């Protein structure tokens, strides 16, 4: 008798673990571990989700027609080149299913999002890391790491967990340097937080080439991580491939309605962006005053590096904060064992966090 075994690569996967939400024996938690929106969803999205709850016995629009049209109008692109998914995570996995497999390589930067190697291994492909420069995607390193087996290159821009980004010029240099049969995936989950003039979320390359995809999410700026909603923009041919590979009703009616309402609430987005910019810079500056290193982040979190000495190590800092009911994200799984990633919360949450960090560093 043979033995049931999963396909190669599956057992090599270390399951992704989201940020913790609870601490034993602690009633009031300050959760700064998952880069979630500090204010919850847009009030408009909340209201429409309440109304939509009454029709959950009906299947959703499998083509996400209204949401794609609204996205297309907002960004001045063709709705037929947009595909919606259950979070951008689903779309990243679908791209690996569609364009990579056993014997192929999937390339990403050293401290790139952990879902990239997971998606690669799930289809039997081999994930490959390219070194970064100053915790920033290095185009030359990515190009040097490509081989005849490379099928997909993932670039998070800005990157999670470093918060750094590369310019539109550098991204174009990457695309120009890759073979035409290599798919470039620009993961722009934090694009809404960007304010730099030299940045492009991926519209330019995805709209002008037949081998580039931009992925986006409603989980960060729009505060809709719980409903799982993302989207991609690419040439019509890639969109057609994704539509063939995805499940027919992959986005719930609740998510579709919430997404449409969130896109209409420009005031909420402007408020959230302004809050994030203010308190991100404040958090980085206050950490530096304590002698801690940070990157200059362009997302909705700060990456903070702690000393190697045992007294003020990141491990001890994490434990100290937990004792105060504050959850941040340890970065050992990203190869950054001396760092903690701190999501930007409300004003009260950030001042409480910083008071605790100051107390810890003064021990």
mmCIF file of C-alpha atoms in Angstrom:
data_model
loop_
_atom_site.group_PDB
_atom_site.id
_atom_site.type_symbol
_atom_site.label_atom_id
_atom_site.label_comp_id
_atom_site.label_asym_id
_atom_site.label_seq_id
_atom_site.Cartn_x
_atom_site.Cartn_y
_atom_site.Cartn_z
ATOM 1 C CA UNK A 1 0.000 0.000 0.000
ATOM 2 C CA UNK A 2 1.289 3.446 -0.877
ATOM 3 C CA UNK A 3 1.326 6.354 1.535
ATOM 4 C CA UNK A 4 -0.580 9.576 0.970
ATOM 5 C CA UNK A 5 1.910 12.423 0.582
ATOM 6 C CA UNK A 6 1.509 16.098 -0.331
ATOM 7 C CA UNK A 7 3.213 17.470 -3.416
ATOM 8 C CA UNK A 8 6.848 18.633 -3.143
ATOM 9 C CA UNK A 9 7.287 21.974 -1.428
ATOM 10 C CA UNK A 10 4.195 21.880 0.786
ATOM 11 C CA UNK A 11 5.933 20.451 3.859
ATOM 12 C CA UNK A 12 8.747 22.972 3.443
ATOM 13 C CA UNK A 13 6.317 25.801 4.161
ATOM 14 C CA UNK A 14 6.433 27.495 7.541
ATOM 15 C CA UNK A 15 2.829 28.672 7.959
ATOM 16 C CA UNK A 16 2.394 32.455 8.015
ATOM 17 C CA UNK A 17 1.535 33.819 11.437
ATOM 18 C CA UNK A 18 -0.324 37.096 11.681
ATOM 19 C CA UNK A 19 0.257 39.599 14.468
ATOM 20 C CA UNK A 20 -1.015 38.470 17.848
ATOM 21 C CA UNK A 21 -4.204 40.031 19.181
ATOM 22 C CA UNK A 22 -4.379 38.822 22.792
ATOM 23 C CA UNK A 23 -2.223 38.405 25.872
ATOM 24 C CA UNK A 24 -3.128 36.019 28.667
ATOM 25 C CA UNK A 25 -4.401 37.825 31.724
ATOM 26 C CA UNK A 26 -4.480 41.243 30.037
ATOM 27 C CA UNK A 27 -7.855 42.887 29.440
ATOM 28 C CA UNK A 28 -6.865 46.036 27.570
ATOM 29 C CA UNK A 29 -4.572 45.359 24.619
ATOM 30 C CA UNK A 30 -2.774 47.894 22.460
ATOM 31 C CA UNK A 31 -2.256 45.949 19.245
ATOM 32 C CA UNK A 32 0.477 47.433 17.046
ATOM 33 C CA UNK A 33 1.559 44.212 15.356
ATOM 34 C CA UNK A 34 -0.406 43.910 12.104
ATOM 35 C CA UNK A 35 -0.251 47.287 10.287
ATOM 36 C CA UNK A 36 -4.010 47.642 10.572
ATOM 37 C CA UNK A 37 -5.786 50.975 10.233
ATOM 38 C CA UNK A 38 -5.919 52.771 13.609
ATOM 39 C CA UNK A 39 -9.466 54.076 13.121
ATOM 40 C CA UNK A 40 -11.232 50.994 11.824
ATOM 41 C CA UNK A 41 -13.018 51.116 8.438
ATOM 42 C CA UNK A 42 -14.506 54.235 6.910
ATOM 43 C CA UNK A 43 -17.868 55.072 8.535
ATOM 44 C CA UNK A 44 -19.389 54.792 5.054
ATOM 45 C CA UNK A 45 -18.043 51.252 4.726
ATOM 46 C CA UNK A 46 -19.375 50.298 8.161
ATOM 47 C CA UNK A 47 -22.835 51.564 7.276
ATOM 48 C CA UNK A 48 -23.001 49.738 3.952
ATOM 49 C CA UNK A 49 -21.749 46.498 5.526
ATOM 50 C CA UNK A 50 -24.631 46.632 8.001
ATOM 51 C CA UNK A 51 -27.101 46.933 5.134
ATOM 52 C CA UNK A 52 -25.403 44.217 3.093
ATOM 53 C CA UNK A 53 -25.643 41.787 6.016
ATOM 54 C CA UNK A 54 -29.305 41.308 5.150
ATOM 55 C CA UNK A 55 -28.556 39.720 1.760
ATOM 56 C CA UNK A 56 -25.784 37.295 2.705
ATOM 57 C CA UNK A 57 -27.856 34.362 1.471
ATOM 58 C CA UNK A 58 -27.212 35.588 -2.097
ATOM 59 C CA UNK A 59 -24.028 34.855 -4.016
ATOM 60 C CA UNK A 60 -21.881 37.915 -4.724
ATOM 61 C CA UNK A 61 -21.163 39.338 -8.172
ATOM 62 C CA UNK A 62 -18.432 36.965 -9.321
ATOM 63 C CA UNK A 63 -16.973 39.597 -11.614
ATOM 64 C CA UNK A 64 -16.787 42.369 -8.980
ATOM 65 C CA UNK A 65 -18.219 44.562 -11.739
ATOM 66 C CA UNK A 66 -19.123 47.707 -9.789
ATOM 67 C CA UNK A 67 -15.984 47.700 -7.676
ATOM 68 C CA UNK A 68 -13.725 47.258 -10.711
ATOM 69 C CA UNK A 69 -15.547 50.091 -12.486
ATOM 70 C CA UNK A 70 -15.110 52.379 -9.462
ATOM 71 C CA UNK A 71 -11.408 51.475 -9.182
ATOM 72 C CA UNK A 72 -10.946 52.085 -12.909
ATOM 73 C CA UNK A 73 -12.579 55.506 -12.710
ATOM 74 C CA UNK A 74 -10.557 56.483 -9.638
ATOM 75 C CA UNK A 75 -7.232 55.548 -11.230
ATOM 76 C CA UNK A 76 -8.099 56.257 -14.867
ATOM 77 C CA UNK A 77 -7.470 52.722 -16.114
ATOM 78 C CA UNK A 78 -9.442 50.014 -17.936
ATOM 79 C CA UNK A 79 -11.762 48.004 -15.663
ATOM 80 C CA UNK A 80 -11.132 44.899 -17.782
ATOM 81 C CA UNK A 81 -7.493 44.976 -16.642
ATOM 82 C CA UNK A 82 -8.449 44.817 -12.956
ATOM 83 C CA UNK A 83 -8.990 41.565 -11.036
ATOM 84 C CA UNK A 84 -10.296 41.491 -7.473
ATOM 85 C CA UNK A 85 -9.287 38.960 -4.851
ATOM 86 C CA UNK A 86 -9.696 37.890 -1.243
ATOM 87 C CA UNK A 87 -6.918 40.225 -0.171
ATOM 88 C CA UNK A 88 -3.865 40.783 -2.332
ATOM 89 C CA UNK A 89 -2.479 37.593 -0.738
ATOM 90 C CA UNK A 90 -4.857 35.529 -2.861
ATOM 91 C CA UNK A 91 -3.696 37.260 -6.023
ATOM 92 C CA UNK A 92 -0.019 36.677 -5.169
ATOM 93 C CA UNK A 93 -0.784 32.984 -4.767
ATOM 94 C CA UNK A 94 -2.772 32.871 -8.016
ATOM 95 C CA UNK A 95 0.126 34.453 -9.909
ATOM 96 C CA UNK A 96 2.455 31.731 -8.651
ATOM 97 C CA UNK A 97 -0.079 29.046 -9.586
ATOM 98 C CA UNK A 98 -0.415 30.513 -13.069
ATOM 99 C CA UNK A 99 3.210 31.284 -13.910
ATOM 100 C CA UNK A 100 5.512 29.073 -11.779
ATOM 101 C CA UNK A 101 5.873 25.452 -10.780
ATOM 102 C CA UNK A 102 8.373 22.678 -10.034
ATOM 103 C CA UNK A 103 11.841 23.505 -11.352
ATOM 104 C CA UNK A 104 11.098 27.248 -11.518
ATOM 105 C CA UNK A 105 12.503 29.993 -9.288
ATOM 106 C CA UNK A 106 10.630 32.875 -7.665
ATOM 107 C CA UNK A 107 12.864 35.814 -6.754
ATOM 108 C CA UNK A 108 12.364 38.431 -4.034
ATOM 109 C CA UNK A 109 14.463 40.733 -1.856
ATOM 110 C CA UNK A 110 16.131 39.549 1.343
ATOM 111 C CA UNK A 111 13.627 41.091 3.753
ATOM 112 C CA UNK A 112 10.599 40.856 1.484
ATOM 113 C CA UNK A 113 7.088 39.846 2.534
ATOM 114 C CA UNK A 114 6.932 36.268 3.891
ATOM 115 C CA UNK A 115 4.015 35.360 1.628
ATOM 116 C CA UNK A 116 6.335 35.341 -1.415
ATOM 117 C CA UNK A 117 8.284 32.196 -0.451
ATOM 118 C CA UNK A 118 5.103 30.597 0.864
ATOM 119 C CA UNK A 119 3.324 31.162 -2.461
ATOM 120 C CA UNK A 120 6.339 29.827 -4.359
ATOM 121 C CA UNK A 121 6.656 26.662 -2.282
ATOM 122 C CA UNK A 122 2.923 25.990 -2.500
ATOM 123 C CA UNK A 123 3.280 25.383 -6.253
ATOM 124 C CA UNK A 124 6.576 23.483 -6.000
ATOM 125 C CA UNK A 125 8.739 26.413 -7.139
ATOM 126 C CA UNK A 126 11.959 27.430 -5.410
ATOM 127 C CA UNK A 127 12.044 30.806 -3.598
ATOM 128 C CA UNK A 128 15.309 32.724 -4.031
ATOM 129 C CA UNK A 129 16.452 35.783 -2.051
ATOM 130 C CA UNK A 130 18.511 38.680 -3.389
ATOM 131 C CA UNK A 131 20.465 40.825 -0.937
ATOM 132 C CA UNK A 132 19.272 44.316 -0.098
ATOM 133 C CA UNK A 133 21.274 47.520 0.300
ATOM 134 C CA UNK A 134 20.595 49.504 3.482
ATOM 135 C CA UNK A 135 17.401 47.496 4.005
ATOM 136 C CA UNK A 136 16.193 48.635 0.574
ATOM 137 C CA UNK A 137 15.446 46.616 -2.561
ATOM 138 C CA UNK A 138 18.633 46.442 -4.655
ATOM 139 C CA UNK A 139 17.857 46.319 -8.373
ATOM 140 C CA UNK A 140 21.377 45.212 -9.299
ATOM 141 C CA UNK A 141 21.240 42.352 -6.778
ATOM 142 C CA UNK A 142 17.876 41.193 -8.130
ATOM 143 C CA UNK A 143 19.139 41.258 -11.713
ATOM 144 C CA UNK A 144 22.304 39.387 -10.717
ATOM 145 C CA UNK A 145 20.225 36.717 -8.957
ATOM 146 C CA UNK A 146 18.085 35.878 -11.999
ATOM 147 C CA UNK A 147 18.782 32.580 -13.727
ATOM 148 C CA UNK A 148 17.314 30.612 -16.607
ATOM 149 C CA UNK A 149 14.861 29.201 -14.039
ATOM 150 C CA UNK A 150 13.522 32.559 -12.826
ATOM 151 C CA UNK A 151 9.837 32.977 -13.663
ATOM 152 C CA UNK A 152 8.564 35.617 -11.189
ATOM 153 C CA UNK A 153 10.153 38.559 -9.358
ATOM 154 C CA UNK A 154 8.241 39.989 -6.374
ATOM 155 C CA UNK A 155 8.989 43.546 -5.232
ATOM 156 C CA UNK A 156 7.073 45.079 -2.329
ATOM 157 C CA UNK A 157 7.151 48.846 -2.795
ATOM 158 C CA UNK A 158 7.135 50.232 -0.125
ATOM 159 C CA UNK A 159 8.454 47.082 1.498
ATOM 160 C CA UNK A 160 7.087 45.332 4.563
ATOM 161 C CA UNK A 161 8.753 45.187 7.107
ATOM 162 C CA UNK A 162 11.486 47.733 6.268
ATOM 163 C CA UNK A 163 9.232 50.583 5.083
ATOM 164 C CA UNK A 164 11.731 51.534 2.368
ATOM 165 C CA UNK A 165 10.942 52.006 -1.336
ATOM 166 C CA UNK A 166 12.555 52.354 -4.744
ATOM 167 C CA UNK A 167 11.741 55.077 -7.268
ATOM 168 C CA UNK A 168 9.821 54.669 -10.514
ATOM 169 C CA UNK A 169 13.157 55.049 -12.338
ATOM 170 C CA UNK A 170 14.698 52.147 -10.431
ATOM 171 C CA UNK A 171 11.598 50.001 -10.931
ATOM 172 C CA UNK A 172 11.731 50.654 -14.674
ATOM 173 C CA UNK A 173 15.433 49.767 -14.666
ATOM 174 C CA UNK A 174 14.508 46.467 -13.039
ATOM 175 C CA UNK A 175 11.799 45.735 -15.600
ATOM 176 C CA UNK A 176 14.107 46.684 -18.498
ATOM 177 C CA UNK A 177 16.828 44.426 -17.117
ATOM 178 C CA UNK A 178 14.638 41.354 -16.717
ATOM 179 C CA UNK A 179 13.903 38.937 -19.548
ATOM 180 C CA UNK A 180 10.540 39.418 -21.217
ATOM 181 C CA UNK A 181 9.391 35.984 -20.032
ATOM 182 C CA UNK A 182 9.857 36.919 -16.347
ATOM 183 C CA UNK A 183 6.783 38.284 -14.589
ATOM 184 C CA UNK A 184 7.433 41.336 -12.390
ATOM 185 C CA UNK A 185 4.938 41.644 -9.546
ATOM 186 C CA UNK A 186 4.867 45.059 -7.834
ATOM 187 C CA UNK A 187 3.191 44.590 -4.464
ATOM 188 C CA UNK A 188 1.976 48.099 -3.588
ATOM 189 C CA UNK A 189 0.011 47.276 -0.433
ATOM 190 C CA UNK A 190 1.144 50.530 1.206
ATOM 191 C CA UNK A 191 0.928 52.802 -1.851
ATOM 192 C CA UNK A 192 -1.770 55.017 -0.319
ATOM 193 C CA UNK A 193 0.690 56.193 2.341
ATOM 194 C CA UNK A 194 3.301 57.361 -0.168
ATOM 195 C CA UNK A 195 3.869 61.096 -0.678
ATOM 196 C CA UNK A 196 7.156 61.061 -2.653
ATOM 197 C CA UNK A 197 7.126 62.554 -6.155
ATOM 198 C CA UNK A 198 9.538 59.944 -7.572
ATOM 199 C CA UNK A 199 7.227 57.044 -6.687
ATOM 200 C CA UNK A 200 4.823 55.116 -8.881
ATOM 201 C CA UNK A 201 2.663 52.366 -7.423
ATOM 202 C CA UNK A 202 3.006 50.281 -10.579
ATOM 203 C CA UNK A 203 0.436 51.788 -12.905
ATOM 204 C CA UNK A 204 3.042 52.931 -15.440
ATOM 205 C CA UNK A 205 4.722 49.549 -15.959
ATOM 206 C CA UNK A 206 1.603 47.414 -15.509
ATOM 207 C CA UNK A 207 -0.217 49.599 -18.019
ATOM 208 C CA UNK A 208 2.538 49.674 -20.618
ATOM 209 C CA UNK A 209 4.003 46.141 -20.563
ATOM 210 C CA UNK A 210 2.569 42.650 -20.931
ATOM 211 C CA UNK A 211 4.691 41.127 -18.156
ATOM 212 C CA UNK A 212 4.101 43.328 -15.089
ATOM 213 C CA UNK A 213 1.365 43.183 -12.433
ATOM 214 C CA UNK A 214 0.584 45.639 -9.649
ATOM 215 C CA UNK A 215 -1.255 44.299 -6.589
ATOM 216 C CA UNK A 216 -3.108 46.450 -4.049
ATOM 217 C CA UNK A 217 -5.093 45.949 -0.848
ATOM 218 C CA UNK A 218 -7.930 47.483 1.159
ATOM 219 C CA UNK A 219 -6.447 46.130 4.415
ATOM 220 C CA UNK A 220 -4.151 49.035 5.284
ATOM 221 C CA UNK A 221 -5.273 52.580 4.447
ATOM 222 C CA UNK A 222 -8.936 51.579 4.187
ATOM 223 C CA UNK A 223 -8.958 49.549 7.413
ATOM 224 C CA UNK A 224 -10.709 46.558 5.849
ATOM 225 C CA UNK A 225 -8.308 43.730 6.714
ATOM 226 C CA UNK A 226 -11.131 41.692 8.220
ATOM 227 C CA UNK A 227 -13.212 41.448 5.037
ATOM 228 C CA UNK A 228 -10.220 40.380 2.849
ATOM 229 C CA UNK A 229 -10.219 42.531 -0.274
ATOM 230 C CA UNK A 230 -7.464 43.221 -2.784
ATOM 231 C CA UNK A 231 -7.044 43.879 -6.482
ATOM 232 C CA UNK A 232 -4.539 43.737 -9.305
ATOM 233 C CA UNK A 233 -3.878 45.775 -12.425
ATOM 234 C CA UNK A 234 -2.109 44.345 -15.456
ATOM 235 C CA UNK A 235 -2.436 43.892 -19.190
ATOM 236 C CA UNK A 236 -5.656 42.231 -20.340
ATOM 237 C CA UNK A 237 -3.866 38.924 -21.027
ATOM 238 C CA UNK A 238 -2.638 38.527 -17.441
ATOM 239 C CA UNK A 239 -6.032 39.601 -16.108
ATOM 240 C CA UNK A 240 -7.602 36.874 -18.252
ATOM 241 C CA UNK A 241 -5.215 34.290 -16.781
ATOM 242 C CA UNK A 242 -6.068 35.359 -13.217
ATOM 243 C CA UNK A 243 -9.783 35.211 -13.937
ATOM 244 C CA UNK A 244 -9.365 31.652 -15.196
ATOM 245 C CA UNK A 245 -7.357 30.613 -12.128
ATOM 246 C CA UNK A 246 -9.434 32.226 -9.368
ATOM 247 C CA UNK A 247 -12.528 30.809 -7.722
ATOM 248 C CA UNK A 248 -15.814 32.060 -9.243
ATOM 249 C CA UNK A 249 -17.019 33.876 -6.096
ATOM 250 C CA UNK A 250 -13.666 34.689 -4.520
ATOM 251 C CA UNK A 251 -14.754 38.072 -3.105
ATOM 252 C CA UNK A 252 -17.700 38.257 -0.714
ATOM 253 C CA UNK A 253 -20.614 40.622 -1.207
ATOM 254 C CA UNK A 254 -19.723 42.220 2.130
ATOM 255 C CA UNK A 255 -16.204 42.976 0.903
ATOM 256 C CA UNK A 256 -17.407 44.306 -2.444
ATOM 257 C CA UNK A 257 -19.870 46.687 -0.817
ATOM 258 C CA UNK A 258 -17.327 47.854 1.765
ATOM 259 C CA UNK A 259 -14.721 48.468 -0.912
ATOM 260 C CA UNK A 260 -17.060 50.552 -3.035
ATOM 261 C CA UNK A 261 -18.047 52.689 -0.047
ATOM 262 C CA UNK A 262 -14.447 53.101 1.125
ATOM 263 C CA UNK A 263 -13.381 54.404 -2.287
ATOM 264 C CA UNK A 264 -15.976 57.165 -1.977
ATOM 265 C CA UNK A 265 -14.698 58.383 1.401
ATOM 266 C CA UNK A 266 -11.804 60.650 0.383
ATOM 267 C CA UNK A 267 -12.105 62.587 3.640
ATOM 268 C CA UNK A 268 -11.422 59.448 5.695
ATOM 269 C CA UNK A 269 -8.397 58.579 3.564
ATOM 270 C CA UNK A 270 -6.962 62.102 3.849
ATOM 271 C CA UNK A 271 -7.443 62.064 7.622
ATOM 272 C CA UNK A 272 -5.817 58.647 7.981
ATOM 273 C CA UNK A 273 -2.850 59.601 5.784
ATOM 274 C CA UNK A 274 -2.232 62.837 7.681
ATOM 275 C CA UNK A 275 -2.427 61.029 11.024
ATOM 276 C CA UNK A 276 -0.051 58.327 9.823
ATOM 277 C CA UNK A 277 2.515 60.780 8.474
ATOM 278 C CA UNK A 278 2.530 62.780 11.715
ATOM 279 C CA UNK A 279 2.763 59.885 14.136
ATOM 280 C CA UNK A 280 5.118 57.766 12.033
ATOM 281 C CA UNK A 281 7.683 60.574 11.941
ATOM 282 C CA UNK A 282 7.081 61.294 15.631
ATOM 283 C CA UNK A 283 7.613 57.628 16.535
ATOM 284 C CA UNK A 284 10.826 57.393 14.532
ATOM 285 C CA UNK A 285 12.183 60.618 16.027
ATOM 286 C CA UNK A 286 11.322 59.606 19.594
ATOM 287 C CA UNK A 287 12.969 56.205 19.089
ATOM 288 C CA UNK A 288 16.112 57.869 17.812
ATOM 289 C CA UNK A 289 16.168 60.118 20.876
ATOM 290 C CA UNK A 290 16.317 56.915 22.930
ATOM 291 C CA UNK A 291 19.353 55.776 20.927
ATOM 292 C CA UNK A 292 17.411 53.314 18.782
ATOM 293 C CA UNK A 293 17.911 53.051 15.026
ATOM 294 C CA UNK A 294 14.998 53.207 12.587
ATOM 295 C CA UNK A 295 14.613 53.219 8.849
ATOM 296 C CA UNK A 296 12.769 56.127 7.255
ATOM 297 C CA UNK A 297 9.526 54.286 6.676
ATOM 298 C CA UNK A 298 7.025 55.165 3.958
ATOM 299 C CA UNK A 299 4.278 52.816 5.126
ATOM 300 C CA UNK A 300 2.167 52.719 8.294
ATOM 301 C CA UNK A 301 4.753 51.216 10.621
ATOM 302 C CA UNK A 302 8.200 51.903 12.010
ATOM 303 C CA UNK A 303 11.040 49.374 11.977
ATOM 304 C CA UNK A 304 13.088 49.835 15.158
ATOM 305 C CA UNK A 305 16.504 48.251 15.742
ATOM 306 C CA UNK A 306 17.577 47.496 19.304
ATOM 307 C CA UNK A 307 21.088 47.034 20.741
ATOM 308 C CA UNK A 308 22.610 43.554 20.770
ATOM 309 C CA UNK A 309 23.310 43.704 24.496
ATOM 310 C CA UNK A 310 21.066 41.398 26.473
ATOM 311 C CA UNK A 311 19.659 44.143 28.693
ATOM 312 C CA UNK A 312 18.110 46.245 25.931
ATOM 313 C CA UNK A 313 17.676 43.608 23.228
ATOM 314 C CA UNK A 314 14.624 43.431 20.995
ATOM 315 C CA UNK A 315 13.564 40.234 22.784
ATOM 316 C CA UNK A 316 13.625 41.946 26.157
ATOM 317 C CA UNK A 317 11.890 45.010 24.728
ATOM 318 C CA UNK A 318 9.137 42.829 23.294
ATOM 319 C CA UNK A 319 8.649 41.064 26.637
ATOM 320 C CA UNK A 320 8.599 44.400 28.510
ATOM 321 C CA UNK A 321 5.962 45.838 26.179
ATOM 322 C CA UNK A 322 3.835 42.715 26.483
ATOM 323 C CA UNK A 323 3.852 43.082 30.237
ATOM 324 C CA UNK A 324 2.375 46.540 29.623
ATOM 325 C CA UNK A 325 -0.325 45.100 27.344
ATOM 326 C CA UNK A 326 1.372 46.357 24.157
ATOM 327 C CA UNK A 327 1.844 43.942 21.254
ATOM 328 C CA UNK A 328 4.334 44.775 18.497
ATOM 329 C CA UNK A 329 5.873 42.442 15.905
ATOM 330 C CA UNK A 330 9.145 40.576 16.395
ATOM 331 C CA UNK A 331 11.133 40.355 13.161
ATOM 332 C CA UNK A 332 13.287 37.237 13.565
ATOM 333 C CA UNK A 333 11.282 35.434 10.863
ATOM 334 C CA UNK A 334 12.390 38.172 8.440
ATOM 335 C CA UNK A 335 16.063 37.805 9.345
ATOM 336 C CA UNK A 336 15.893 40.951 11.485
ATOM 337 C CA UNK A 337 16.164 39.439 14.946
ATOM 338 C CA UNK A 338 17.331 42.693 16.526
ATOM 339 C CA UNK A 339 14.298 44.631 15.249
ATOM 340 C CA UNK A 340 10.683 45.193 16.212
ATOM 341 C CA UNK A 341 8.056 46.467 13.797
ATOM 342 C CA UNK A 342 5.623 48.923 15.343
ATOM 343 C CA UNK A 343 2.371 49.745 13.551
ATOM 344 C CA UNK A 344 1.067 53.302 13.830
ATOM 345 C CA UNK A 345 -1.982 53.389 16.090
ATOM 346 C CA UNK A 346 -3.999 56.203 17.609
ATOM 347 C CA UNK A 347 -2.348 59.184 19.302
ATOM 348 C CA UNK A 348 -3.045 57.699 22.733
ATOM 349 C CA UNK A 349 -1.655 54.308 21.718
ATOM 350 C CA UNK A 350 1.558 55.815 20.339
ATOM 351 C CA UNK A 351 2.215 58.030 23.367
ATOM 352 C CA UNK A 352 1.578 55.058 25.665
ATOM 353 C CA UNK A 353 3.939 52.909 23.624
ATOM 354 C CA UNK A 354 6.682 55.524 23.671
ATOM 355 C CA UNK A 355 6.381 56.050 27.409
ATOM 356 C CA UNK A 356 6.827 52.306 27.867
ATOM 357 C CA UNK A 357 9.830 52.203 25.516
ATOM 358 C CA UNK A 358 11.431 55.096 27.376
ATOM 359 C CA UNK A 359 10.927 53.287 30.668
ATOM 360 C CA UNK A 360 12.493 50.151 29.187
ATOM 361 C CA UNK A 361 15.550 51.934 27.783
ATOM 362 C CA UNK A 362 16.150 53.752 31.093
ATOM 363 C CA UNK A 363 16.311 50.496 33.059
#
